[in-house]
Coordinates of C-alpha atoms and ligand atoms in Angstrom, one line a residue:
M6 CA 39.3 75.9 3.2
T7 CA 37.8 75.9 6.7
I8 CA 34.2 76.7 7.3
Q9 CA 33.5 78.6 10.4
V10 CA 30.1 78.2 12.0
S11 CA 29.2 80.4 15.0
K12 CA 27.8 78.7 18.1
R13 CA 24.6 80.6 17.6
A14 CA 24.1 79.4 14.0
M15 CA 24.9 75.9 15.2
F16 CA 22.3 76.1 18.0
S17 CA 19.6 77.5 15.6
A18 CA 20.3 74.6 13.2
V19 CA 20.0 72.0 15.9
A20 CA 16.8 73.7 17.2
A21 CA 15.3 73.9 13.7
L22 CA 16.0 70.2 13.2
A23 CA 14.4 69.3 16.5
L24 CA 11.4 71.4 15.8
G25 CA 11.2 70.0 12.3
A26 CA 11.2 66.5 13.8
L27 CA 8.5 67.4 16.3
S28 CA 6.2 69.2 13.8
S29 CA 6.6 66.3 11.2
Q30 CA 5.1 63.9 13.8
P31 CA 1.5 64.8 13.3
A32 CA 2.1 64.9 9.5
L33 CA 3.7 61.5 9.6
A34 CA 0.8 60.2 11.7
Q35 CA -1.7 61.7 9.3
S36 CA -0.3 59.8 6.3
Y37 CA 0.2 56.6 8.4
P38 CA 0.0 54.0 7.1
D39 CA 1.1 54.7 3.6
K40 CA 2.8 51.3 3.0
P41 CA 2.2 47.7 4.2
I42 CA 2.6 47.0 7.9
T43 CA 4.5 43.9 9.0
M44 CA 3.0 41.9 11.8
I45 CA 5.7 39.7 13.4
V46 CA 4.4 36.4 14.7
P47 CA 7.1 34.7 16.8
F48 CA 6.1 31.1 15.8
S49 CA 5.8 29.1 12.6
A50 CA 3.1 29.5 10.0
G51 CA 0.0 27.4 10.4
G52 CA 0.0 27.4 14.2
P53 CA -2.3 29.0 16.7
T54 CA -0.6 32.4 17.1
D55 CA -0.2 32.6 13.3
T56 CA -4.0 31.8 12.9
V57 CA -5.0 34.5 15.4
G58 CA -2.5 36.9 13.7
R59 CA -4.0 36.2 10.2
I60 CA -7.6 36.9 11.4
L61 CA -6.5 40.0 13.2
A62 CA -4.4 41.2 10.2
Q63 CA -7.4 40.7 7.9
S64 CA -9.6 43.0 10.0
M65 CA -6.9 45.6 10.6
T66 CA -6.1 45.7 6.8
G67 CA -9.7 46.6 6.2
F68 CA -9.7 49.3 8.8
L69 CA -6.3 50.9 8.0
K70 CA -6.7 50.5 4.2
Q71 CA -3.2 49.1 4.1
Q72 CA -2.0 45.5 4.0
V73 CA -1.0 44.0 7.3
I74 CA 1.3 41.2 6.3
I75 CA 2.4 38.4 8.6
E76 CA 6.1 37.5 9.0
N77 CA 6.8 34.4 11.0
V78 CA 10.0 34.7 13.0
G79 CA 9.9 31.4 15.0
G80 CA 12.5 30.0 17.4
A81 CA 13.5 29.9 21.1
G82 CA 9.9 29.9 22.3
G83 CA 9.0 33.2 20.7
T84 CA 12.0 35.1 22.1
L85 CA 13.8 35.4 18.7
G86 CA 10.7 37.3 17.2
A87 CA 10.4 39.4 20.3
A88 CA 14.1 40.4 20.1
R89 CA 13.7 41.3 16.5
V90 CA 10.7 43.6 17.3
A91 CA 12.6 45.2 20.3
R92 CA 15.3 46.3 17.8
A93 CA 12.9 47.5 15.1
E94 CA 12.2 51.1 14.2
P95 CA 9.3 52.5 16.2
N96 CA 7.5 53.8 13.0
G97 CA 4.3 51.7 13.0
Y98 CA 5.4 49.5 10.2
T99 CA 6.5 46.7 12.5
I100 CA 4.0 45.4 14.9
F101 CA 4.1 42.3 17.0
L102 CA 1.5 39.6 18.0
H103 CA 2.7 37.5 20.9
H104 CA 1.1 35.5 23.7
I105 CA 1.6 34.6 27.3
G106 CA 5.3 33.8 26.4
Q107 CA 6.0 37.5 26.7
S108 CA 5.4 37.2 30.4
T109 CA 7.1 33.8 31.0
A110 CA 10.4 34.5 29.0
P111 CA 11.9 36.9 31.7
A112 CA 11.7 34.0 34.2
L113 CA 12.8 31.3 31.9
Y114 CA 15.7 33.1 30.2
R115 CA 18.3 34.6 32.4
K116 CA 20.0 36.3 29.5
L117 CA 17.2 37.8 27.5
S118 CA 18.4 40.5 25.1
Y119 CA 15.3 42.7 25.7
N120 CA 13.1 43.8 28.5
A121 CA 9.7 42.3 28.0
A122 CA 7.8 45.0 29.8
D123 CA 9.8 48.1 28.9
D124 CA 11.1 47.6 25.3
F125 CA 7.7 47.5 23.6
T126 CA 4.7 49.9 23.1
P127 CA 1.6 48.0 24.2
I128 CA -1.4 48.3 21.9
G129 CA -3.8 46.0 23.6
L130 CA -5.0 42.5 24.5
V131 CA -6.4 40.5 21.5
A132 CA -7.9 37.2 22.9
D133 CA -7.7 34.6 25.6
V134 CA -7.5 31.1 24.2
P135 CA -8.1 27.8 26.1
M136 CA -5.6 25.0 25.7
T137 CA -6.4 21.3 25.1
L138 CA -4.5 18.1 26.0
V139 CA -4.3 16.1 22.8
A140 CA -2.6 13.0 21.5
R141 CA -1.9 11.1 18.3
K142 CA -5.0 9.2 17.1
D143 CA -3.7 5.8 18.1
F144 CA -2.4 6.8 21.5
P145 CA -3.4 4.0 23.9
A146 CA -5.1 6.2 26.6
K147 CA -8.9 6.6 26.2
D148 CA -9.6 9.4 28.7
L149 CA -7.8 11.8 30.9
K150 CA -7.5 9.3 33.8
E151 CA -5.9 6.8 31.5
L152 CA -3.7 9.5 30.0
I153 CA -2.3 10.5 33.4
A154 CA -1.8 6.8 34.4
Y155 CA -0.1 6.0 31.0
V156 CA 2.3 9.0 31.3
Q157 CA 3.1 8.2 34.9
T158 CA 4.0 4.6 33.9
H159 CA 5.9 5.3 30.7
K160 CA 7.4 8.6 31.7
D161 CA 10.3 9.6 29.4
K162 CA 9.2 7.1 26.8
V163 CA 6.3 9.4 26.0
T164 CA 7.2 12.2 23.6
Y165 CA 5.7 15.6 24.2
A166 CA 5.7 18.2 21.4
N167 CA 6.2 21.9 22.2
A168 CA 7.1 25.2 20.6
G169 CA 10.3 25.6 22.6
V170 CA 11.1 27.0 26.1
G171 CA 8.9 30.0 26.7
S172 CA 6.1 28.8 24.5
A173 CA 2.6 28.2 25.9
S174 CA 2.9 24.5 25.0
H175 CA 6.1 24.3 27.0
L176 CA 4.6 26.0 29.9
C177 CA 1.5 23.8 29.9
G178 CA 3.8 20.7 29.7
M179 CA 5.9 21.9 32.5
L180 CA 2.8 22.5 34.7
L181 CA 1.5 19.0 33.8
M182 CA 4.7 17.3 34.5
S183 CA 5.0 18.9 37.9
A184 CA 1.3 18.1 38.6
I185 CA 1.7 14.4 37.8
K186 CA 5.3 14.1 38.8
A187 CA 6.6 12.6 35.6
D188 CA 9.3 13.7 33.2
L189 CA 8.4 13.3 29.6
T190 CA 10.7 13.6 26.6
T191 CA 10.1 16.9 25.0
V192 CA 10.4 17.5 21.3
P193 CA 10.8 21.3 20.5
Y194 CA 9.5 22.9 17.3
K195 CA 9.5 26.5 16.1
G196 CA 5.7 26.6 16.6
T197 CA 2.9 24.1 17.1
G198 CA 1.9 24.3 13.5
P199 CA 4.7 21.9 12.5
A200 CA 4.2 20.0 15.8
M201 CA 0.6 19.3 14.9
N202 CA 1.8 17.9 11.5
D203 CA 4.0 15.4 13.4
L204 CA 1.2 14.6 15.9
L205 CA -1.1 13.9 12.9
G206 CA 1.7 11.7 11.4
G207 CA 2.2 9.9 14.7
Q208 CA 5.8 10.9 15.0
V209 CA 5.1 12.4 18.5
D210 CA 2.7 11.2 21.2
F211 CA 1.0 14.2 22.7
M212 CA 0.9 17.9 23.3
C213 CA -1.0 20.7 25.0
D214 CA -2.0 23.4 22.5
Q215 CA -4.5 26.2 21.9
T216 CA -8.0 25.4 20.7
T217 CA -7.1 27.6 17.7
N218 CA -4.9 24.8 16.5
T219 CA -6.7 21.7 17.8
T220 CA -10.4 22.3 17.3
G221 CA -10.5 21.4 13.6
Q222 CA -8.4 18.2 14.1
I223 CA -10.4 17.1 17.1
K224 CA -13.7 17.6 15.3
A225 CA -12.4 15.7 12.2
G226 CA -11.4 12.8 14.5
K227 CA -7.8 13.1 13.4
I228 CA -6.3 13.4 17.0
K229 CA -7.5 12.3 20.5
A230 CA -8.5 15.0 22.9
Y231 CA -8.6 14.5 26.7
A232 CA -9.4 17.8 28.4
V233 CA -9.4 21.6 28.3
T234 CA -7.2 23.6 30.6
T235 CA -9.6 26.4 31.4
P236 CA -11.8 26.5 34.6
N237 CA -14.9 26.1 32.4
K238 CA -15.8 23.9 29.5
V239 CA -15.3 25.3 26.0
P240 CA -18.6 25.7 24.1
S241 CA -17.2 24.6 20.7
L242 CA -15.8 21.4 22.3
P243 CA -18.6 20.5 24.7
D244 CA -17.5 16.8 25.1
L245 CA -14.1 17.7 26.6
P246 CA -13.9 17.7 30.4
V247 CA -12.2 20.4 32.4
A248 CA -8.8 19.1 33.5
S249 CA -8.7 20.9 36.9
A250 CA -12.0 19.2 37.9
N251 CA -11.0 15.8 36.7
G252 CA -7.9 14.6 38.4
L253 CA -5.6 17.6 37.8
P254 CA -6.5 20.1 40.5
G255 CA -5.0 23.6 40.0
F256 CA -3.9 22.7 36.5
E257 CA -5.2 25.8 34.7
I258 CA -3.8 27.9 31.9
A259 CA -5.2 30.1 29.1
V260 CA -3.1 31.7 26.4
W261 CA -3.6 35.4 26.2
H262 CA -2.5 37.2 23.0
G263 CA -1.3 40.8 23.1
L264 CA -0.4 43.3 20.3
Y265 CA 2.7 45.4 20.6
A266 CA 5.0 47.7 18.6
P267 CA 8.6 48.7 19.4
K268 CA 9.0 51.1 22.3
N269 CA 8.9 54.9 21.7
L270 CA 6.2 54.5 19.1
P271 CA 4.8 58.1 18.4
K272 CA 1.5 58.5 20.2
P273 CA -0.5 59.5 17.0
I274 CA 0.6 56.2 15.3
A275 CA -0.1 54.2 18.5
D276 CA -3.6 55.8 18.5
K277 CA -4.3 54.5 15.0
L278 CA -3.2 51.0 15.8
V279 CA -5.3 51.0 19.0
A280 CA -8.3 52.2 16.8
A281 CA -7.6 49.3 14.4
L282 CA -7.5 46.8 17.3
Q283 CA -10.7 48.2 18.8
H284 CA -12.3 47.7 15.4
A285 CA -11.0 44.2 15.2
V286 CA -12.3 43.0 18.6
K287 CA -15.8 44.2 17.6
D288 CA -15.6 42.9 14.1
P289 CA -18.3 40.2 13.4
M290 CA -15.9 38.4 11.1
V291 CA -13.2 38.2 13.8
K292 CA -15.8 37.1 16.4
Q293 CA -17.1 34.3 14.2
K294 CA -13.8 33.0 13.1
L295 CA -12.5 32.9 16.7
A296 CA -15.7 31.3 18.0
D297 CA -15.3 28.5 15.5
L298 CA -11.9 28.0 17.0
G299 CA -13.0 27.9 20.6
T300 CA -12.4 31.4 21.7
E301 CA -13.5 35.0 21.4
P302 CA -11.8 38.4 21.1
A303 CA -10.8 40.4 24.1
S304 CA -13.4 42.9 25.4
P305 CA -12.8 46.5 24.0
A306 CA -11.9 47.6 27.6
R307 CA -9.0 45.1 27.6
A308 CA -7.9 45.9 24.0
T309 CA -6.1 49.0 25.2
P310 CA -2.5 49.9 25.9
A311 CA -3.1 50.5 29.6
A312 CA -4.9 47.2 30.1
L313 CA -2.2 45.2 28.3
D314 CA 0.7 47.0 30.1
Q315 CA -0.9 46.4 33.5
F316 CA -1.8 42.8 32.7
L317 CA 1.6 42.0 31.2
R318 CA 3.4 43.3 34.3
S319 CA 1.2 41.4 36.7
E320 CA 1.7 38.2 34.6
I321 CA 5.5 38.7 34.7
V322 CA 5.4 38.8 38.5
K323 CA 3.0 35.7 38.6
W324 CA 5.1 33.5 36.3
M325 CA 8.4 34.6 37.8
R326 CA 7.1 33.1 41.1
I327 CA 5.7 29.9 39.6
I328 CA 8.7 29.2 37.3
K329 CA 11.2 29.9 40.1
Q330 CA 9.4 27.4 42.3
A331 CA 9.6 24.9 39.4
G332 CA 13.3 25.6 38.9
V333 CA 13.3 25.6 35.1
Y334 CA 15.6 27.7 33.0
A335 CA 16.4 27.7 29.3
D336 CA 20.0 29.0 29.5
Ligands
LIG27 N1 1.0 27.3 20.4 C1 2.3 27.6 20.4 C2 2.9 27.7 21.8 O1 3.0 26.6 22.3 C3 2.9 28.6 19.6 C4 2.3 28.8 18.2 O2 2.8 28.1 17.2 O3 1.5 29.6 18.1 O4 3.2 28.7 22.3

């Protein structure tokens, strides 16, 4: 039996479907979120991005009245997690906390499977985190001057832990090596959480990592710390000198974190996530926890889609230039 469908009936059916999809958007947004949200963190558990993610998720959970659960998708300097998010459904149930690596990957990886600026819906900036130069507790160098001299003398005998090409620790190491003209032996991890464990255990010599991962260990005297990478001192680590003012001119880097979703996220859902982020950056619990770890949340004006979009694009241009000059590629 053949079923005949007139062109007009077909057209009406298609139009009805399209209209249905459109009119269901506000309804969908009204009930959103009605199940837990997964926040992809593109590095291992226990590291700095994971730590910021867990603080943020706790605040967003309270605001959205739905669990925001962290899923760690580490590997390839954060690009594996980013690729996963780029392919995810834009339904608000997959969100993504990344860092400066979102802007360096396009320069470092010639064959990236996603477009860092165009394949995501920006939600807003989350925080800017200083980095610290730290070493295993029994590393011979006493201060930054000695560290530079030691590394220049021992070069590739010194092991430098990082979270893979595209990570902030990789970028920091790359800038340091070019500043002091010494090639170290790099040891990549899926995040600096496990790298810190090996630093504590003395299996690697040193690394450059966010204060969100190093502050506790520095204060407990479990690792040596030499300097901060920001232009100013970090209040929670007042004894640490500023690297750029103490023998490493121009050596400055802060790790910014941004919150994203897959591209084409319906606006009403994006608006709810922006509201949750706005709540989080003003949340006293978030402020306190980040302050204890040497940082603070982004200002509400920067925790917006437009601010993140604009900043990300300018960072991509900036790092493209710097990384091209350095001639480093991952593939
Ligand atoms: N701090 C790491 C980095 O070097 C990543 C992490 O584990 O958060 O990018």
